[in-house]
Short mmCIF file of C-alpha atoms in Angstrom, two decimals:
data_model
loop_
_atom_site.label_atom_id
_atom_site.label_comp_id
_atom_site.label_asym_id
_atom_site.label_seq_id
_atom_site.Cartn_x
_atom_site.Cartn_y
_atom_site.Cartn_z
CA MET A 284 -33.79 -47.18 22.59
CA ALA A 285 -31.17 -44.70 23.81
CA ALA A 286 -28.45 -46.26 21.63
CA THR A 287 -30.71 -46.18 18.59
CA ALA A 288 -31.55 -42.51 19.22
CA THR A 289 -27.82 -41.64 19.46
CA ILE A 290 -27.01 -43.37 16.16
CA HIS A 291 -29.95 -41.63 14.49
CA SER A 292 -28.79 -38.26 15.83
CA ARG A 293 -25.27 -38.75 14.52
CA THR A 294 -26.59 -39.80 11.12
CA SER A 295 -28.84 -36.74 10.99
CA THR A 296 -25.93 -34.41 11.90
CA SER A 297 -23.73 -35.97 9.24
CA GLU A 298 -26.42 -35.56 6.61
CA GLN A 299 -26.94 -31.92 7.59
CA ALA A 300 -23.21 -31.24 7.40
CA GLN A 301 -23.04 -32.85 3.96
CA THR A 302 -26.02 -30.80 2.78
CA ILE A 303 -24.42 -27.57 4.00
CA ARG A 304 -21.08 -28.56 2.47
CA SER A 305 -22.72 -29.20 -0.92
CA ALA A 306 -24.56 -25.87 -0.76
CA LEU A 307 -21.35 -23.99 0.06
CA GLU A 308 -19.39 -25.74 -2.69
CA ASP A 309 -22.09 -24.88 -5.24
CA ALA A 310 -22.16 -21.27 -4.04
CA ALA A 311 -18.36 -20.98 -4.20
CA ALA A 312 -18.32 -22.38 -7.73
CA LEU A 313 -21.04 -19.93 -8.76
CA VAL A 314 -19.16 -16.98 -7.22
CA ASN A 315 -15.92 -17.95 -8.96
CA SER A 316 -17.78 -18.34 -12.25
CA GLN A 317 -19.29 -14.87 -11.88
CA TYR A 318 -15.92 -13.34 -11.03
CA ALA A 319 -14.40 -15.00 -14.09
CA GLN A 320 -17.06 -13.43 -16.31
CA VAL A 321 -16.47 -10.03 -14.71
CA LEU A 322 -12.73 -10.34 -15.25
CA ALA A 323 -13.21 -11.23 -18.92
CA SER A 324 -15.42 -8.16 -19.39
CA VAL A 325 -12.96 -5.86 -17.61
CA ILE A 326 -10.05 -7.16 -19.71
CA ALA A 327 -12.06 -6.55 -22.90
CA MET A 328 -12.88 -3.05 -21.67
CA LYS A 329 -9.21 -2.36 -20.92
CA GLU A 330 -8.01 -3.66 -24.29
CA GLN A 331 -10.42 -1.29 -26.08
CA ASN A 332 -9.64 1.58 -23.67
CA LEU A 333 -13.36 1.88 -22.86
CA HIS A 334 -12.69 2.61 -19.20
CA ARG A 335 -11.30 5.96 -20.36
CA THR A 336 -13.31 6.80 -23.46
CA ALA A 337 -16.73 5.52 -22.39
CA PHE A 338 -16.62 5.67 -18.58
CA GLY A 339 -14.08 8.45 -17.98
CA TYR A 340 -11.84 6.56 -15.54
CA SER A 341 -8.10 6.04 -15.86
CA ALA A 342 -7.94 3.46 -13.04
CA LEU A 343 -9.90 0.23 -13.44
CA ARG A 344 -10.30 -0.22 -9.70
CA ASP A 345 -11.84 3.23 -9.27
CA LEU A 346 -14.29 2.46 -12.05
CA LEU A 347 -15.38 -0.82 -10.46
CA LEU A 348 -15.81 0.82 -7.06
CA SER A 349 -17.61 3.94 -8.26
CA GLN A 350 -19.90 2.56 -10.94
CA PHE A 351 -20.58 -0.97 -9.74
CA ASP A 352 -21.34 -2.61 -6.41
CA PHE A 353 -18.06 -4.49 -5.91
CA THR A 354 -16.20 -4.73 -2.63
CA HIS A 355 -12.84 -2.96 -2.39
CA ARG A 356 -10.90 -6.24 -2.29
CA THR A 357 -12.72 -7.73 -5.28
CA ALA A 358 -12.33 -4.57 -7.35
CA SER A 359 -8.62 -4.38 -6.51
CA ASP A 360 -8.02 -8.03 -7.42
CA ILE A 361 -9.90 -7.86 -10.73
CA ALA A 362 -8.20 -4.59 -11.68
CA ALA A 363 -4.74 -5.99 -10.85
CA ILE A 364 -5.25 -9.03 -13.09
CA ALA A 365 -6.73 -6.99 -15.91
CA ARG A 366 -3.91 -4.45 -15.78
CA LEU A 367 -1.31 -7.21 -16.16
CA SER A 368 -3.33 -9.39 -18.57
CA SER A 369 -0.95 -8.77 -21.48
CA LYS A 370 2.06 -9.97 -19.45
CA PHE A 371 0.89 -13.03 -17.58
CA ARG A 372 -1.35 -14.80 -20.05
CA ALA A 373 -1.21 -18.25 -18.44
CA LEU A 374 -2.34 -16.90 -15.07
CA VAL A 375 -5.05 -14.77 -16.66
CA GLU A 376 -6.34 -17.78 -18.58
CA ALA A 377 -6.56 -19.75 -15.32
CA ALA A 378 -8.66 -16.96 -13.78
CA VAL A 379 -10.89 -16.25 -16.79
CA SER A 380 -11.63 -19.94 -17.28
CA GLY A 381 -12.71 -20.24 -13.65
CA GLN A 382 -10.07 -22.88 -12.91
CA ALA A 383 -8.33 -20.63 -10.36
CA ARG A 384 -9.72 -18.22 -7.80
CA ILE A 385 -9.47 -14.51 -8.51
CA ASP A 386 -7.71 -13.70 -5.23
CA GLN A 387 -5.03 -16.37 -5.76
CA VAL A 388 -4.23 -15.16 -9.28
CA ALA A 389 -4.28 -11.51 -8.16
CA TYR A 390 -1.74 -12.27 -5.43
CA ALA A 391 0.46 -14.12 -7.89
CA VAL A 392 0.52 -11.40 -10.56
CA ARG A 393 1.24 -8.73 -7.96
CA GLN A 394 4.20 -10.69 -6.63
CA LEU A 395 5.54 -11.45 -10.10
CA ASP A 396 5.23 -7.86 -11.29
CA ARG A 397 7.05 -6.50 -8.25
CA THR A 398 10.49 -6.34 -9.88
CA PRO A 399 11.86 -6.47 -13.45
CA ALA A 400 13.98 -9.48 -12.49
CA MET A 401 10.95 -11.44 -11.27
CA ARG A 402 8.98 -10.61 -14.42
CA LEU A 403 11.80 -11.74 -16.69
CA PHE A 404 12.52 -14.90 -14.71
CA THR A 405 8.86 -15.88 -14.61
CA LEU A 406 8.40 -15.63 -18.38
CA THR A 407 11.73 -17.24 -19.34
CA PRO A 408 11.19 -20.85 -20.56
CA PHE A 409 12.70 -23.74 -18.62
CA ARG A 410 15.52 -25.61 -20.34
CA GLU A 411 13.13 -28.55 -20.27
CA PRO A 412 9.41 -28.47 -19.45
CA VAL A 413 8.61 -29.25 -15.80
CA ALA A 414 5.80 -31.58 -14.81
CA SER A 415 3.04 -30.11 -12.66
CA PRO A 416 3.26 -31.34 -9.03
CA PHE A 417 -0.51 -31.84 -9.16
CA ASP A 418 -0.79 -33.68 -12.50
CA ALA A 419 2.26 -35.40 -13.99
CA GLU A 420 0.72 -35.30 -17.46
CA VAL A 421 0.66 -31.49 -17.45
CA LEU A 422 4.01 -30.01 -18.56
CA CYS A 423 4.88 -26.41 -17.71
CA ALA A 424 7.12 -24.59 -20.18
CA THR A 425 7.69 -21.52 -17.96
CA PRO A 426 7.65 -20.68 -14.26
CA GLU A 427 4.43 -18.74 -14.87
CA GLN A 428 2.66 -21.87 -16.07
CA LEU A 429 3.89 -23.72 -12.99
CA ILE A 430 2.55 -20.92 -10.77
CA ALA A 431 -0.78 -21.15 -12.58
CA GLN A 432 -0.94 -24.81 -11.51
CA TYR A 433 -0.48 -23.74 -7.88
CA CYS A 434 -3.26 -21.18 -8.29
CA GLN A 435 -5.58 -23.88 -9.61
CA HIS A 436 -4.80 -26.72 -7.22
CA ALA A 437 -2.98 -25.50 -4.10
CA PRO A 438 -4.20 -23.61 -1.01
CA PHE A 439 -3.03 -20.04 -0.59
CA LYS A 440 -0.23 -20.89 1.87
CA ASP A 441 1.34 -23.32 -0.61
CA LEU A 442 1.12 -20.72 -3.38
CA GLN A 443 2.73 -18.13 -1.11
CA ARG A 444 5.53 -20.52 -0.15
CA HIS A 445 6.20 -21.42 -3.79
CA LEU A 446 6.49 -17.75 -4.77
CA ASP A 447 8.80 -17.08 -1.82
CA GLU A 448 11.00 -19.98 -2.89
CA LEU A 449 10.99 -18.65 -6.43
CA ALA A 450 12.19 -15.25 -5.23
CA ALA A 451 14.93 -16.87 -3.13
CA HIS A 452 16.04 -19.00 -6.08
CA LEU A 453 16.10 -15.91 -8.26
CA ALA A 454 18.52 -14.20 -5.88
CA GLU A 455 20.96 -17.07 -6.45
CA GLU A 456 20.82 -16.90 -10.25
CA SER A 457 24.16 -15.16 -10.77
CA GLU A 458 23.89 -15.35 -14.56
CA LEU A 459 20.63 -13.42 -14.53
CA LEU A 460 21.83 -10.94 -11.93
CA ASP A 461 24.98 -10.18 -13.91
CA SER A 462 22.83 -8.98 -16.80
CA LEU A 463 20.17 -7.21 -14.76
CA GLY A 464 21.94 -5.98 -11.64
CA GLU A 465 20.64 -5.54 -8.10
CA GLN A 466 18.45 -2.62 -9.15
CA SER A 467 16.05 -5.04 -10.84
CA LEU A 468 15.53 -6.91 -7.56
CA GLN A 469 14.69 -4.03 -5.25
CA TRP A 470 11.11 -3.06 -4.41
CA ILE A 471 9.07 -1.06 -1.93
CA GLU A 472 5.39 -1.41 -1.08
CA LEU A 473 3.45 1.15 0.94
CA ALA A 474 -0.13 0.35 1.93
CA GLU A 475 -2.63 2.16 4.15
CA GLN A 476 -4.15 0.01 6.89
CA ASP A 477 -7.61 0.10 8.42
CA ASN A 478 -6.35 1.88 11.57
CA GLY A 479 -4.93 4.82 9.60
CA MET A 480 -1.32 3.66 9.91
CA TRP A 481 0.75 2.69 6.86
CA ALA A 482 2.62 -0.58 6.35
CA LEU A 483 6.03 -0.30 4.70
CA SER A 484 7.91 -3.30 3.32
CA GLY A 485 10.51 -3.91 0.67
CA GLU A 486 14.01 -4.93 -0.35
CA LEU A 487 16.71 -2.49 -1.41
CA SER A 488 19.86 -2.88 -3.43
CA GLY A 489 23.18 -2.82 -1.61
CA ASP A 490 23.91 0.82 -2.46
CA THR A 491 20.40 2.08 -1.69
CA GLY A 492 20.26 0.15 1.56
CA ARG A 493 23.63 1.48 2.72
CA LEU A 494 22.61 5.04 1.89
CA LEU A 495 19.38 4.74 3.88
CA ASP A 496 21.17 3.05 6.77
CA LYS A 497 23.76 5.83 6.80
CA TYR A 498 21.05 8.50 6.81
CA LEU A 499 19.12 6.89 9.68
CA LYS A 500 22.28 6.52 11.75
CA THR A 501 23.20 10.13 11.05
CA ALA A 502 19.75 11.50 11.83
CA CYS A 503 19.25 9.19 14.81
CA PRO A 504 22.38 8.95 16.96
CA PRO A 505 22.28 6.31 19.70
CA PRO A 506 19.99 7.41 22.57
CA ARG A 507 21.60 8.91 25.66
CA GLN A 508 21.09 7.65 29.19
CA ASP A 509 19.06 10.73 30.07
CA GLU A 510 16.46 9.63 27.50
CA THR A 511 15.41 6.52 29.41
CA ASP A 512 11.76 6.04 30.28
CA PRO A 513 10.50 5.70 33.90
CA GLU A 514 11.48 2.01 33.82
CA GLY A 515 15.03 2.85 32.77
CA VAL A 516 14.66 1.55 29.20
CA LEU A 517 16.16 3.48 26.29
CA PRO A 518 13.92 4.46 23.31
CA ALA A 519 13.53 1.75 20.69
CA GLN A 520 15.69 2.43 17.66
CA PRO A 521 12.95 1.47 15.16
CA ASN A 522 10.75 4.26 16.56
CA ARG A 523 13.59 6.75 16.15
CA HIS A 524 14.13 5.51 12.60
CA ALA A 525 10.46 6.19 11.80
CA GLU A 526 10.84 9.74 13.12
CA ALA A 527 13.98 10.22 11.02
CA LEU A 528 12.17 8.99 7.91
CA HIS A 529 9.38 11.50 8.56
CA GLN A 530 11.93 14.31 8.85
CA LEU A 531 13.61 13.16 5.64
CA LEU A 532 10.32 13.28 3.71
CA ALA A 533 9.08 16.50 5.30
CA GLY A 534 12.40 18.25 4.68
CA TYR A 535 12.54 17.03 1.09
CA GLY A 536 9.02 18.27 0.45
CA THR A 537 10.03 21.85 1.28
CA SER A 538 13.35 21.72 -0.57
CA PRO A 539 13.58 23.87 -3.73
CA ASP A 540 15.54 21.02 -5.33
CA ALA A 541 12.78 18.45 -4.75
CA VAL A 542 11.22 16.73 -7.75
CA LYS A 543 7.98 18.45 -8.69
CA ARG A 544 4.75 17.21 -10.25
CA HIS A 545 2.51 19.92 -11.67
CA GLY A 546 4.59 22.43 -9.73
CA HIS A 547 4.17 20.67 -6.38
CA THR A 548 6.58 18.64 -4.27
CA ALA A 549 5.93 15.84 -1.77
CA THR A 550 3.53 17.95 0.31
CA LEU A 551 0.06 17.28 1.69
CA ASP A 552 -3.03 19.35 0.95
CA LEU A 553 -5.13 20.43 3.95
CA MET A 554 -8.39 22.30 3.37
CA VAL A 555 -9.94 23.97 6.39
CA ASP A 556 -11.45 27.39 7.12
CA ILE A 557 -10.31 29.73 9.88
CA GLU A 558 -13.59 29.53 11.80
CA THR A 559 -13.36 25.75 12.06
CA LEU A 560 -9.76 26.06 13.28
CA GLN A 561 -10.91 28.54 15.94
CA GLY A 562 -13.30 25.95 17.31
CA LYS A 563 -16.55 27.45 16.07
CA ASP A 564 -19.40 25.07 15.26
CA THR A 565 -19.38 25.45 11.48
CA GLY A 566 -20.50 21.93 10.66
CA ARG A 567 -17.52 21.64 8.31
CA ILE A 568 -14.79 19.02 8.64
CA PRO A 569 -11.09 19.60 7.78
CA LEU A 570 -9.91 17.54 4.81
CA LEU A 571 -6.36 16.21 4.43
CA GLU A 572 -5.77 14.94 0.90
CA GLY A 573 -9.55 14.69 0.60
CA HIS A 574 -9.95 12.58 3.76
CA PRO A 575 -11.60 13.91 6.96
CA VAL A 576 -9.30 14.66 9.91
CA SER A 577 -9.92 16.03 13.38
CA VAL A 578 -9.76 19.75 14.12
CA THR A 579 -6.84 19.04 16.47
CA LYS A 580 -4.91 17.38 13.65
CA ALA A 581 -5.76 20.27 11.31
CA ARG A 582 -4.50 22.81 13.86
CA HIS A 583 -1.25 20.92 14.25
CA LEU A 584 -0.66 20.75 10.50
CA ALA A 585 -1.69 24.35 9.89
CA CYS A 586 0.98 25.65 12.27
CA GLU A 587 3.80 24.55 9.96
CA ALA A 588 1.92 24.77 6.68
CA GLY A 589 2.36 26.96 3.69
CA VAL A 590 -0.97 28.79 3.85
CA ILE A 591 -2.84 29.82 0.69
CA PRO A 592 -5.78 32.09 1.59
CA GLY A 593 -8.83 31.58 -0.56
CA VAL A 594 -12.54 32.23 -0.91
CA PHE A 595 -14.54 29.01 -1.16
CA ASP A 596 -18.20 28.62 -2.04
CA TYR A 597 -19.38 25.61 -0.02
CA GLU A 598 -22.74 25.47 -1.82
CA THR A 599 -21.20 25.05 -5.27
CA GLY A 600 -17.89 23.46 -4.15
CA GLU A 601 -15.96 26.10 -6.08
CA ALA A 602 -12.82 27.99 -5.09
CA ILE A 603 -13.70 31.54 -6.13
CA GLU A 604 -10.41 33.24 -5.28
CA LEU A 605 -6.92 32.11 -4.27
CA GLY A 606 -4.13 34.22 -2.82
CA ARG A 607 -0.41 33.69 -2.62
CA ALA A 608 1.27 31.15 -0.39
CA ALA A 609 2.50 32.44 2.95
CA ARG A 610 4.63 30.52 5.42
CA LEU A 611 3.41 30.56 9.02
CA PRO A 612 5.48 30.84 11.09
CA ASN A 613 8.05 32.62 8.93
CA GLN A 614 11.80 32.02 9.06
CA ALA A 615 12.43 34.88 11.50
CA LEU A 616 9.90 33.55 14.03
CA ARG A 617 11.23 30.03 13.59
CA ARG A 618 14.77 31.25 14.27
CA LYS A 619 13.55 33.06 17.40
CA LEU A 620 11.89 29.89 18.72
CA GLU A 621 15.02 27.81 18.11
CA LEU A 622 17.20 30.32 19.96
CA GLU A 623 14.83 30.30 22.93
CA GLN A 624 14.54 26.49 22.99
CA SER A 625 18.05 25.35 22.20
CA GLU A 626 17.59 22.29 24.42
CA GLY A 627 15.01 20.90 22.00
CA CYS A 628 11.32 20.15 22.16
CA ALA A 629 9.40 22.09 24.81
CA TRP A 630 6.81 19.36 25.36
CA THR A 631 6.99 17.80 28.81
CA GLY A 632 9.20 14.71 28.78
CA CYS A 633 10.27 15.10 25.14
CA SER A 634 13.93 15.69 24.28
CA ARG A 635 13.84 15.46 20.50
CA PRO A 636 16.42 17.63 18.67
CA VAL A 637 15.39 21.18 17.91
CA ALA A 638 15.70 20.52 14.17
CA TRP A 639 12.94 17.92 14.51
CA THR A 640 10.49 20.15 16.32
CA GLU A 641 7.56 22.03 14.82
CA ALA A 642 6.29 25.43 15.79
CA HIS A 643 2.88 25.38 17.46
CA HIS A 644 0.48 27.94 18.93
CA ILE A 645 -0.42 28.16 22.59
CA GLN A 646 -3.66 29.84 21.55
CA HIS A 647 -5.12 28.45 18.30
#
């Protein structure tokens, strides 16, 4: 009886697993079908410019997030494919038809659109059509069509590996590089992460890379022995490079020669009232580029900021009056601080160069 009960239990578990598997497969197919319909609608909207004229949005992703109940990832993927639908038609067809998942196609088009060289290489026909590794009867005339096959039949890791191999092969195509140059291969991606930090990745041309390397070495000389931590270890050079990059950007943002957009340079906008900075319970939260930040962070930024006094109506959300920009502290006070603290940062245990330091109040 015990043996019979065990066999019956195993059979029941197997049947339950198969039932769940079938339900999940049906649900996944339904989700992909719905996403394909959404993508087709968004592409039609983009082609007729309805996202601007009818909905009032210039960015497709913002429209999908604001007006419809899509997740951030889904909206980003659909918008990426729709934006590039006129370039990568084979990949878009695979997504719209439901043969390939939206996230796989979105990853592929982002990778292919990263550099001019990759775009050109992807759309250039093979000398002879290449058979699909998943179906020998399917012939691919271009690398894009071959990538579409990976999107339809391969798991994400295989798609990622194929695109990486494609990029490596592209770097060896001397004939193509001679006509395009290294500039067409360089790229930089900057993405905000969930923890508030930003991820930076990319590849630079030989000249650009050497310039950046020279700047970092100039701004960050090798650490001295007196900079060791309590365990006797010198500061990590990557951390010093990050500090140097911050100084490069911050210094450029205040330079009169910096590139301007609508009269502004690479500066950040902080909106906070004086009572909140003083620690009073106003119920208002400082905003940095429209995102909430702590009062401590706002105080730190305000010390070195170009301050524009203004009268703001919080009930209507309207700036009633704006004054002229004033620099606090001014150049004279900054010069005084640097003379008094020639050894560098005054914070306990910090020996950063005086040029890297920021003026800060003892009393807010």
